[in-house]
Short mmCIF file of C-alpha atoms and ligand atoms in Angstrom, two decimals:
data_model
loop_
_atom_site.label_atom_id
_atom_site.label_comp_id
_atom_site.label_asym_id
_atom_site.label_seq_id
_atom_site.Cartn_x
_atom_site.Cartn_y
_atom_site.Cartn_z
CA MET A 1 -91.33 293.92 -15.39
CA PHE A 2 -89.88 292.92 -11.99
CA PHE A 3 -91.78 289.95 -11.00
CA ASN A 4 -91.67 287.42 -13.97
CA MET A 5 -88.00 287.88 -14.08
CA ASN A 6 -87.02 287.00 -10.43
CA LYS A 7 -84.17 284.79 -10.22
CA ILE A 8 -83.19 284.62 -6.58
CA ALA A 9 -79.76 283.28 -5.29
CA LEU A 10 -79.60 282.67 -1.62
CA ILE A 11 -76.36 282.80 0.30
CA GLY A 12 -75.84 280.96 3.09
CA LEU A 13 -78.32 278.08 3.87
CA GLY A 14 -78.40 277.84 7.62
CA TYR A 15 -81.39 278.32 9.92
CA VAL A 16 -82.28 281.45 8.24
CA GLY A 17 -81.49 280.88 4.79
CA LEU A 18 -82.98 277.62 3.94
CA PRO A 19 -86.54 278.23 5.40
CA LEU A 20 -86.57 281.35 3.26
CA ALA A 21 -85.00 279.63 0.20
CA ARG A 22 -87.72 277.06 0.42
CA LEU A 23 -90.35 279.74 0.79
CA PHE A 24 -89.29 281.51 -2.02
CA ALA A 25 -88.88 278.38 -4.04
CA THR A 26 -92.62 278.04 -3.99
CA LYS A 27 -93.00 281.17 -6.30
CA TYR A 28 -89.76 281.57 -8.06
CA PRO A 29 -86.69 279.87 -9.38
CA VAL A 30 -84.04 279.75 -6.43
CA VAL A 31 -80.62 278.75 -6.28
CA GLY A 32 -79.20 278.16 -2.66
CA PHE A 33 -75.52 278.85 -2.28
CA ASP A 34 -73.36 277.88 0.84
CA VAL A 35 -69.63 277.38 1.09
CA ASN A 36 -70.26 274.22 3.19
CA GLN A 37 -70.61 271.42 0.52
CA ALA A 38 -71.53 268.82 3.23
CA ARG A 39 -74.85 271.10 3.85
CA VAL A 40 -75.48 271.59 0.32
CA LYS A 41 -75.34 267.87 -0.26
CA GLU A 42 -77.51 267.20 2.64
CA ILE A 43 -80.29 269.58 1.29
CA ASN A 44 -80.17 268.37 -2.35
CA CYS A 45 -80.80 264.88 -0.70
CA GLY A 46 -84.01 266.23 0.99
CA TYR A 47 -82.78 266.69 4.62
CA ASP A 48 -82.29 269.72 6.82
CA TYR A 49 -80.19 268.93 10.20
CA THR A 50 -81.47 272.17 11.64
CA LEU A 51 -84.94 270.56 11.41
CA GLU A 52 -86.33 274.21 10.58
CA VAL A 53 -87.61 272.61 7.53
CA SER A 54 -89.29 269.24 7.62
CA ASP A 55 -88.12 266.68 4.71
CA ASP A 56 -91.40 266.46 2.90
CA VAL A 57 -91.89 270.13 2.61
CA LEU A 58 -88.10 270.50 1.51
CA GLN A 59 -88.26 267.62 -0.87
CA SER A 60 -91.77 269.47 -2.54
CA VAL A 61 -89.52 272.30 -3.70
CA LEU A 62 -86.19 270.85 -4.62
CA ILE A 63 -85.36 270.37 -8.21
CA LYS A 64 -82.51 268.43 -9.92
CA ASN A 65 -81.19 271.18 -12.29
CA ASN A 66 -79.99 274.84 -11.94
CA PRO A 67 -83.46 276.63 -12.93
CA PHE A 68 -81.58 279.96 -14.15
CA THR A 69 -79.96 277.84 -16.92
CA THR A 70 -82.30 275.00 -17.39
CA PRO A 71 -84.89 275.21 -20.26
CA PRO A 72 -87.70 276.57 -20.07
CA LEU A 73 -85.72 279.41 -18.80
CA HIS A 74 -87.17 281.90 -15.78
CA SER A 75 -90.15 279.88 -15.57
CA ALA A 76 -89.48 276.74 -13.24
CA ASN A 77 -90.05 277.47 -9.65
CA GLY A 78 -88.10 275.41 -7.01
CA LEU A 79 -84.93 275.13 -5.17
CA PHE A 80 -81.50 273.98 -6.34
CA CYS A 81 -78.62 273.94 -3.95
CA SER A 82 -74.85 274.46 -5.01
CA ALA A 83 -71.39 275.45 -3.66
CA ASN A 84 -70.48 276.41 -7.21
CA LEU A 85 -70.12 279.97 -7.95
CA ASP A 86 -71.17 279.47 -11.70
CA ASP A 87 -74.46 278.49 -10.50
CA ILE A 88 -75.52 281.70 -9.17
CA ILE A 89 -74.13 284.01 -11.94
CA ASP A 90 -77.50 284.39 -13.60
CA ALA A 91 -79.59 285.67 -10.56
CA ASN A 92 -80.80 289.17 -10.34
CA ILE A 93 -81.71 289.07 -6.59
CA TYR A 94 -79.32 288.04 -3.94
CA ILE A 95 -80.28 287.37 -0.51
CA ILE A 96 -77.40 287.30 2.06
CA THR A 97 -78.19 285.13 5.32
CA VAL A 98 -74.77 284.33 6.72
CA PRO A 99 -73.82 284.34 10.19
CA THR A 100 -72.83 287.41 12.28
CA PRO A 101 -71.20 286.07 15.36
CA ILE A 102 -69.06 288.04 17.87
CA ASP A 103 -65.26 287.26 18.67
CA LYS A 104 -63.87 286.24 22.10
CA TYR A 105 -63.78 290.18 23.14
CA ASN A 106 -67.47 290.33 22.53
CA LYS A 107 -66.79 292.53 19.21
CA PRO A 108 -68.83 292.11 16.18
CA ASP A 109 -66.95 289.59 13.73
CA LEU A 110 -68.22 290.78 10.05
CA THR A 111 -65.81 288.27 8.42
CA PRO A 112 -68.76 285.94 7.00
CA LEU A 113 -70.69 289.00 5.77
CA ILE A 114 -67.67 290.51 3.97
CA LYS A 115 -66.85 287.36 2.19
CA ALA A 116 -70.46 286.93 1.25
CA SER A 117 -70.32 290.14 -0.22
CA GLU A 118 -67.01 289.49 -2.00
CA THR A 119 -68.77 286.28 -3.64
CA VAL A 120 -71.86 288.24 -4.69
CA GLY A 121 -69.63 291.18 -6.00
CA LYS A 122 -67.97 288.71 -8.49
CA VAL A 123 -71.10 287.73 -10.15
CA LEU A 124 -73.15 290.96 -9.61
CA GLN A 125 -74.54 292.23 -12.95
CA LYS A 126 -76.08 295.77 -13.98
CA GLY A 127 -79.65 296.35 -12.25
CA ASP A 128 -79.25 293.30 -9.57
CA ILE A 129 -80.30 293.85 -5.87
CA VAL A 130 -78.38 292.60 -3.13
CA ILE A 131 -80.61 292.13 -0.19
CA TYR A 132 -78.99 291.50 3.52
CA GLU A 133 -80.95 289.56 6.22
CA SER A 134 -78.20 288.97 8.65
CA THR A 135 -78.28 290.97 12.06
CA VAL A 136 -76.10 293.93 12.07
CA TYR A 137 -75.53 296.88 13.59
CA PRO A 138 -76.96 300.21 12.23
CA GLY A 139 -74.92 301.43 9.04
CA ALA A 140 -73.14 297.96 8.78
CA THR A 141 -74.87 297.31 5.30
CA GLU A 142 -74.20 300.61 3.54
CA GLU A 143 -70.81 301.20 5.35
CA GLU A 144 -69.31 297.81 5.46
CA CYS A 145 -70.72 295.70 2.73
CA VAL A 146 -71.71 297.96 0.03
CA PRO A 147 -67.90 299.22 -0.58
CA VAL A 148 -67.06 295.35 -0.76
CA LEU A 149 -69.61 294.99 -3.46
CA GLU A 150 -68.51 298.18 -5.33
CA LEU A 151 -64.89 297.10 -5.07
CA VAL A 152 -65.22 293.71 -6.20
CA SER A 153 -67.82 294.19 -8.95
CA GLY A 154 -66.29 297.28 -10.16
CA MET A 155 -70.04 298.99 -10.48
CA VAL A 156 -71.26 301.97 -8.74
CA PHE A 157 -73.84 301.71 -5.97
CA ASN A 158 -77.39 302.95 -6.58
CA HIS A 159 -76.56 303.46 -9.98
CA ASP A 160 -75.18 299.97 -11.57
CA PHE A 161 -76.61 297.74 -8.47
CA PHE A 162 -78.98 298.36 -5.59
CA VAL A 163 -79.08 297.17 -1.90
CA GLY A 164 -81.86 296.24 0.60
CA TYR A 165 -82.15 294.92 3.91
CA SER A 166 -84.67 292.70 5.52
CA PRO A 167 -83.99 291.26 9.07
CA GLU A 168 -84.95 287.68 10.01
CA ARG A 169 -87.14 287.24 13.04
CA ILE A 170 -87.49 283.45 12.87
CA ASN A 171 -87.22 281.58 16.38
CA PRO A 172 -85.50 278.24 15.88
CA GLY A 173 -87.48 275.19 16.99
CA ASP A 174 -90.96 277.23 17.16
CA LYS A 175 -93.17 275.48 14.80
CA GLU A 176 -95.80 278.01 14.89
CA HIS A 177 -94.16 281.23 14.13
CA THR A 178 -92.77 280.21 10.90
CA VAL A 179 -91.07 282.48 8.37
CA GLU A 180 -94.15 283.10 6.28
CA LYS A 181 -96.31 283.72 9.48
CA ILE A 182 -94.08 286.60 10.80
CA LEU A 183 -94.37 290.28 9.72
CA LYS A 184 -91.22 291.18 7.70
CA VAL A 185 -89.46 294.42 8.04
CA THR A 186 -88.23 295.55 4.35
CA SER A 187 -86.10 298.37 3.19
CA GLY A 188 -84.08 299.56 0.06
CA SER A 189 -81.29 301.81 -0.90
CA THR A 190 -83.56 304.03 -2.60
CA PRO A 191 -87.40 304.42 -2.22
CA GLU A 192 -88.19 302.69 -5.41
CA ILE A 193 -85.98 299.47 -4.56
CA GLY A 194 -87.66 299.59 -1.15
CA GLU A 195 -90.79 299.26 -2.82
CA GLN A 196 -89.36 296.51 -5.20
CA VAL A 197 -87.77 294.60 -1.94
CA ASP A 198 -91.08 294.96 -0.01
CA LEU A 199 -93.38 293.81 -3.00
CA LEU A 200 -90.78 290.77 -3.41
CA TYR A 201 -91.22 289.90 0.45
CA ARG A 202 -95.02 290.50 0.16
CA SER A 203 -95.58 288.01 -2.39
CA VAL A 204 -94.44 285.00 0.00
CA ILE A 205 -94.88 286.35 3.58
CA ARG A 206 -98.58 285.77 4.41
CA ALA A 207 -98.19 287.92 7.77
CA GLY A 208 -97.34 290.94 5.36
CA THR A 209 -94.53 293.38 5.69
CA HIS A 210 -93.72 296.77 6.91
CA LEU A 211 -91.54 298.95 4.72
CA ALA A 212 -88.99 301.03 6.76
CA PRO A 213 -87.73 304.50 5.44
CA THR A 214 -84.34 303.51 5.28
CA ILE A 215 -81.94 300.73 5.71
CA LYS A 216 -80.44 301.93 8.88
CA VAL A 217 -84.06 302.13 10.39
CA ALA A 218 -84.57 298.50 9.59
CA GLU A 219 -81.09 297.49 10.94
CA SER A 220 -81.68 299.41 14.02
CA ALA A 221 -85.20 297.75 14.47
CA LYS A 222 -84.00 294.37 14.21
CA VAL A 223 -81.17 294.85 16.69
CA ILE A 224 -83.20 296.41 19.55
CA GLU A 225 -85.70 293.75 19.17
CA ASN A 226 -83.26 291.60 20.69
CA ALA A 227 -81.58 293.98 23.09
CA GLN A 228 -84.89 294.75 24.26
CA ARG A 229 -85.65 290.91 25.17
CA ASP A 230 -82.02 290.62 26.56
CA ILE A 231 -82.64 293.49 29.19
CA ASN A 232 -86.09 292.34 29.98
CA ILE A 233 -84.65 288.88 30.93
CA ALA A 234 -81.74 290.44 32.65
CA PHE A 235 -84.32 292.29 34.68
CA VAL A 236 -86.11 289.08 35.86
CA ASN A 237 -83.01 287.31 36.33
CA GLU A 238 -82.11 289.95 38.82
CA LEU A 239 -85.38 289.64 40.50
CA ALA A 240 -84.82 285.77 40.67
CA LYS A 241 -81.56 286.29 42.45
CA ILE A 242 -83.21 288.82 44.86
CA PHE A 243 -86.05 286.58 45.85
CA ASN A 244 -83.84 283.52 46.25
CA ILE A 245 -82.36 285.53 48.96
CA LEU A 246 -85.57 286.42 50.40
CA GLU A 247 -86.87 282.66 50.02
CA ILE A 248 -89.60 283.98 47.92
CA ASP A 249 -90.96 281.69 44.69
CA THR A 250 -89.87 284.14 41.81
CA GLN A 251 -92.17 282.39 39.55
CA ALA A 252 -95.16 282.61 41.98
CA VAL A 253 -94.34 286.50 42.02
CA LEU A 254 -94.28 286.59 38.46
CA GLU A 255 -97.47 285.03 37.97
CA ALA A 256 -99.06 287.26 40.36
CA ALA A 257 -97.75 290.36 38.85
CA GLY A 258 -98.53 289.21 35.40
CA THR A 259 -102.17 289.69 36.29
CA LYS A 260 -101.80 293.42 35.57
CA TRP A 261 -102.66 294.06 32.10
CA ASN A 262 -99.23 295.86 31.08
CA PHE A 263 -96.88 293.68 33.11
CA LEU A 264 -94.37 292.07 30.57
CA ASN A 265 -94.20 288.29 30.44
CA PHE A 266 -90.60 287.46 30.90
CA LYS A 267 -88.85 284.39 32.62
CA PRO A 268 -85.51 284.18 34.33
CA GLY A 269 -83.14 281.85 32.65
CA LEU A 270 -79.96 281.24 30.57
CA VAL A 271 -79.61 283.54 27.63
CA GLY A 272 -77.49 281.74 25.02
CA GLY A 273 -77.84 281.21 21.22
CA HIS A 274 -77.13 283.12 18.16
CA CYS A 275 -79.31 286.19 18.63
CA ILE A 276 -80.35 287.54 22.15
CA GLY A 277 -77.14 286.95 23.70
CA ILE A 278 -74.97 288.27 20.66
CA ASP A 279 -76.98 291.14 19.21
CA PRO A 280 -76.70 293.55 22.06
CA TYR A 281 -73.20 293.62 21.60
CA TYR A 282 -73.44 294.86 17.68
CA LEU A 283 -75.62 297.78 19.08
CA ALA A 284 -73.14 298.47 21.93
CA GLN A 285 -70.16 298.42 19.48
CA LYS A 286 -71.87 301.10 17.35
CA ALA A 287 -72.89 303.31 19.91
CA GLN A 288 -69.23 303.23 21.38
CA GLU A 289 -68.03 303.89 18.04
CA VAL A 290 -69.76 307.32 18.08
CA GLY A 291 -68.81 308.03 21.81
CA TYR A 292 -71.99 306.75 23.61
CA HIS A 293 -70.98 304.19 26.20
CA PRO A 294 -74.28 302.05 26.77
CA GLU A 295 -74.88 301.40 30.19
CA ILE A 296 -78.28 299.54 30.20
CA ILE A 297 -77.47 297.34 27.37
CA LEU A 298 -74.20 296.13 28.48
CA ALA A 299 -75.42 295.86 32.37
CA GLY A 300 -78.10 293.38 30.89
CA ARG A 301 -75.40 291.30 28.93
CA ARG A 302 -73.32 291.02 32.31
CA LEU A 303 -76.25 289.99 34.14
CA ASN A 304 -77.29 287.35 31.85
CA ASP A 305 -73.94 286.14 31.33
CA SER A 306 -73.53 285.70 35.02
CA MET A 307 -76.43 283.23 35.29
CA ALA A 308 -74.50 280.02 34.44
CA GLY A 309 -72.15 280.60 37.30
CA TYR A 310 -75.06 281.42 39.54
CA VAL A 311 -76.97 278.24 38.51
CA ALA A 312 -74.05 276.03 39.25
CA SER A 313 -73.46 277.71 42.76
CA GLU A 314 -77.17 277.13 43.64
CA VAL A 315 -76.93 273.56 42.76
CA VAL A 316 -73.78 273.19 44.92
CA LYS A 317 -75.23 275.23 47.63
CA THR A 318 -78.49 272.87 47.69
CA MET A 319 -76.42 269.83 47.64
CA ILE A 320 -74.22 270.85 50.58
CA LYS A 321 -77.38 271.82 52.52
CA LYS A 322 -78.65 268.24 51.98
CA GLY A 323 -75.23 266.66 53.10
CA ILE A 324 -74.36 265.50 49.70
CA ASN A 325 -70.50 265.46 49.32
CA VAL A 326 -69.98 267.83 46.21
CA ASN A 327 -66.48 266.63 45.57
CA ASN A 328 -66.52 263.74 43.07
CA SER A 329 -70.31 263.59 43.03
CA ASP A 330 -72.17 262.69 39.84
CA VAL A 331 -74.44 265.12 38.07
CA LEU A 332 -76.74 264.48 35.44
CA MET A 333 -77.24 267.70 33.20
CA LEU A 334 -80.70 267.27 30.94
CA GLY A 335 -80.18 269.31 27.74
CA ILE A 336 -77.29 271.16 26.21
CA THR A 337 -78.97 272.94 23.22
CA PHE A 338 -79.18 276.92 23.77
CA LYS A 339 -83.08 276.31 23.87
CA GLU A 340 -85.76 273.83 24.02
CA ASN A 341 -86.78 271.55 20.91
CA THR A 342 -83.96 272.83 18.53
CA PRO A 343 -80.53 271.04 17.75
CA ASP A 344 -78.94 274.31 17.98
CA VAL A 345 -75.97 274.37 20.32
CA ARG A 346 -74.25 277.61 19.37
CA ASN A 347 -73.37 279.93 22.10
CA THR A 348 -75.22 277.42 24.63
CA LYS A 349 -74.91 278.58 28.27
CA ILE A 350 -75.37 275.17 29.38
CA VAL A 351 -71.84 274.58 28.69
CA ASP A 352 -70.78 277.46 31.28
CA VAL A 353 -72.76 275.72 33.78
CA ILE A 354 -71.08 272.38 33.23
CA HIS A 355 -67.50 274.07 33.53
CA ALA A 356 -68.48 275.97 36.58
CA LEU A 357 -69.72 272.80 38.21
CA GLU A 358 -66.59 270.87 37.22
CA ASP A 359 -64.80 273.59 38.96
CA PHE A 360 -66.27 272.60 42.04
CA GLY A 361 -65.10 269.02 41.36
CA VAL A 362 -68.55 267.52 40.26
CA ASN A 363 -68.49 264.84 37.31
CA VAL A 364 -70.95 266.01 34.95
CA CYS A 365 -72.93 263.58 32.46
CA VAL A 366 -74.83 265.31 29.69
CA TYR A 367 -78.06 263.88 28.23
CA ASP A 368 -79.71 265.52 25.22
CA PRO A 369 -81.80 263.84 22.65
CA TRP A 370 -81.83 266.72 20.16
CA ALA A 371 -78.24 267.81 20.02
CA ASN A 372 -75.84 266.16 17.56
CA ALA A 373 -73.44 264.29 19.57
CA GLY A 374 -70.50 265.14 17.28
CA GLU A 375 -71.13 268.37 16.92
CA VAL A 376 -71.30 268.93 20.75
CA PHE A 377 -67.95 266.97 20.96
CA ASP A 378 -66.11 268.71 18.29
CA GLU A 379 -67.23 272.27 19.51
CA TYR A 380 -67.02 271.81 23.34
CA GLY A 381 -64.92 268.59 23.92
CA ILE A 382 -68.17 267.31 25.79
CA LYS A 383 -69.36 263.76 25.22
CA LEU A 384 -72.92 263.22 25.34
CA LEU A 385 -74.67 260.02 26.79
CA ASN A 386 -76.15 258.26 23.68
CA ASP A 387 -79.67 257.60 24.65
CA ILE A 388 -81.91 257.41 27.74
CA LYS A 389 -80.77 253.58 28.26
CA SER A 390 -77.20 254.91 28.86
CA VAL A 391 -78.57 257.84 31.00
CA GLN A 392 -80.42 254.87 33.33
CA ARG A 393 -77.52 252.56 32.93
CA ASN A 394 -74.69 255.02 33.21
CA GLN A 395 -72.15 253.38 35.88
CA VAL A 396 -71.00 256.26 37.98
CA ASN A 397 -69.02 255.58 40.91
CA SER A 398 -70.19 251.95 40.72
CA ASP A 399 -73.62 253.43 41.55
CA GLN A 400 -76.07 253.88 38.69
CA HIS A 401 -77.69 257.02 40.11
CA TYR A 402 -77.16 260.64 40.35
CA ASP A 403 -76.32 263.07 43.30
CA ALA A 404 -77.98 265.82 41.64
CA ILE A 405 -80.30 266.24 38.26
CA ILE A 406 -80.39 269.75 36.34
CA LEU A 407 -83.01 270.26 34.13
CA GLY A 408 -81.21 272.72 31.80
CA VAL A 409 -83.34 272.92 28.66
CA ALA A 410 -87.13 272.39 28.38
CA HIS A 411 -87.24 269.78 25.85
CA ASN A 412 -90.74 268.04 25.60
CA GLU A 413 -88.91 264.67 26.21
CA PHE A 414 -87.76 265.74 29.62
CA LEU A 415 -91.31 266.43 30.70
CA GLU A 416 -92.05 262.67 30.70
CA MET A 417 -88.73 261.54 32.18
CA ASP A 418 -89.02 259.54 35.37
CA LEU A 419 -86.38 261.59 37.53
CA ASP A 420 -87.05 259.47 40.78
CA SER A 421 -85.52 256.43 39.17
CA LEU A 422 -82.32 258.25 38.40
CA LYS A 423 -81.78 259.85 41.78
CA LYS A 424 -79.97 258.41 44.98
CA ASP A 425 -81.48 258.50 48.28
CA LEU A 426 -80.16 261.74 48.72
CA SER A 427 -80.06 263.88 45.66
CA VAL A 428 -81.11 267.34 44.42
CA VAL A 429 -83.28 268.26 41.45
CA TYR A 430 -82.83 271.60 40.39
CA ASP A 431 -84.75 273.09 37.48
CA VAL A 432 -83.47 275.92 35.45
CA LYS A 433 -86.76 276.33 33.33
CA GLY A 434 -89.35 276.10 36.05
CA ILE A 435 -91.37 273.31 34.16
CA LEU A 436 -91.05 270.22 36.70
CA LYS A 437 -93.62 269.47 39.08
CA ILE A 438 -91.14 268.13 41.72
CA TYR A 439 -87.87 269.82 42.53
CA ASP A 440 -85.73 270.75 45.18
CA LYS A 441 -84.83 274.19 43.86
CA LYS A 442 -85.68 276.15 40.71
CA LEU A 443 -84.11 279.26 39.19
N1 NAD B 501 -80.96 281.41 13.98
C1 NAD B 501 -81.88 282.25 14.34
O1 NAD B 501 -82.97 281.98 14.79
C2 NAD B 501 -81.98 283.62 13.60
C3 NAD B 501 -83.00 284.47 13.82
C4 NAD B 501 -82.99 285.94 13.34
C5 NAD B 501 -81.84 286.30 12.67
N2 NAD B 501 -80.78 285.53 12.54
C6 NAD B 501 -79.65 286.00 12.03
O2 NAD B 501 -79.50 285.42 10.73
C7 NAD B 501 -78.16 285.46 10.34
C8 NAD B 501 -77.94 283.98 9.90
O3 NAD B 501 -78.03 283.03 10.93
P1 NAD B 501 -78.16 281.76 10.83
O4 NAD B 501 -78.74 281.08 12.29
O5 NAD B 501 -79.16 281.08 9.78
O6 NAD B 501 -76.67 281.10 10.65
P2 NAD B 501 -76.20 279.58 10.38
O7 NAD B 501 -74.85 279.59 10.92
O8 NAD B 501 -77.14 278.54 10.68
O9 NAD B 501 -76.12 279.48 8.85
C9 NAD B 501 -75.33 280.04 8.04
C10 NAD B 501 -74.88 279.42 6.90
O10 NAD B 501 -74.05 280.19 6.08
C11 NAD B 501 -72.90 279.46 5.58
N3 NAD B 501 -71.98 280.55 5.31
C12 NAD B 501 -71.09 281.06 6.04
N4 NAD B 501 -70.27 282.07 5.25
C13 NAD B 501 -70.61 281.93 4.14
C14 NAD B 501 -70.22 282.58 2.86
N5 NAD B 501 -69.27 283.49 2.93
N6 NAD B 501 -70.67 282.49 1.48
C15 NAD B 501 -71.77 281.55 1.75
N7 NAD B 501 -72.16 280.66 2.73
C16 NAD B 501 -71.73 281.01 3.86
C17 NAD B 501 -72.66 278.44 6.37
O11 NAD B 501 -71.98 277.59 5.87
C18 NAD B 501 -74.20 278.21 7.08
O12 NAD B 501 -74.66 277.02 6.42
C19 NAD B 501 -77.40 285.89 11.43
O13 NAD B 501 -77.02 287.18 11.32
C20 NAD B 501 -78.18 285.84 12.80
O14 NAD B 501 -77.95 286.76 13.48
C21 NAD B 501 -80.85 284.26 12.98
#
């Protein structure tokens, strides 16, 4: 009964929502809904600025009309995107993939999730299932979102409508572990709904599914996956600080220790982006709410957040040791996105490195072939160098070269760059990612 009738509305067409909408659209009629009209227009034109879905793959599922309302009804697979609420009225499965950021005090900000729940509440009908994918703290779906759905729809939870939770595990920029190739955790508000939600995802996720016993278990599983990564990275970042003082090569140490079968392979670095640096705060908030003050989770966050200032001070120290005048020096930062080979600049810690360097009186030029210059300027007030020619020709202090070059992000393009041609006679190359063959210092 369930499958032939699936009409899926996907709410929030970002890094997570669009790949999922595209995947479901290979099998079901899907309407993608987003409040950002420019985003909807761009997708309907067959382009995804996040670069998570390639143009040809996207265009292969796009359809021109709403599949819920255009004959033959319920049979046409494909993706139609809209910013119009009327277009999702006839869905019976709603999947919510909106952002779950933190505010300036590092507290979870559920506003997009609440607003998306209000939107769905307005069109919810008897028997519908609402599946949340956004990362949250344990309990958020049933304690924060369900009451909104009930209030706005006037219907009763687990009687008139049902809820599921299936966290997303994609890794932006990773073309190997795409959504259908990552095992998906599923859950439902009743055992039967759990089975239905699981069946739905199993029909498109090639890697299979894991049906968790409750929504809270599924929510907890997701948030600890990222908290665990954050803590492990914090540990190697601490090691990097210790070994730098001891003048021991951290990466050589990690390589040697990594020969043991159960040594975990983590590298030091800046922890930015939308997930690893954010999600632990969701878990911490819930723990604090129930009277437990997390120590390791928040210590990991503090350590990782200190790394941008640490990188800046290491660059400056290396410059001083080489006899380079730091004040008014010109430094080239290669990369501004939060990680390699993605245009995603949200919560990038490179910006913190830039500000810390500017505090030392350094002029920082930034080049990133992946980032959108307009977005970087709007978000951070930083002007990117347009292209590699402007990196080479940049007139800095009437000299065309740089006092220091920082490899901040491991974009593939940077591996091929001739850094020597950009250096002054006396200059520093600092490698945050540990990928360069020739450098003066690395993290
Ligand atoms: N980006 C990742 O790699 C990743 C991986 C796993 C999990 N997640 C989680 O998935 C969720 C979504 O993240 P994302 O990176 O896709 O976010 P995103 O910012 O890329 O996309 C969110 C989209 O939702 C839209 N939106 C916001 N509020 C809306 C509303 N009320 N109604 C309709 N549309 C709305 C925005 O316009 C945007 O297009 C977050 O909880 C995140 O933590 C993200």
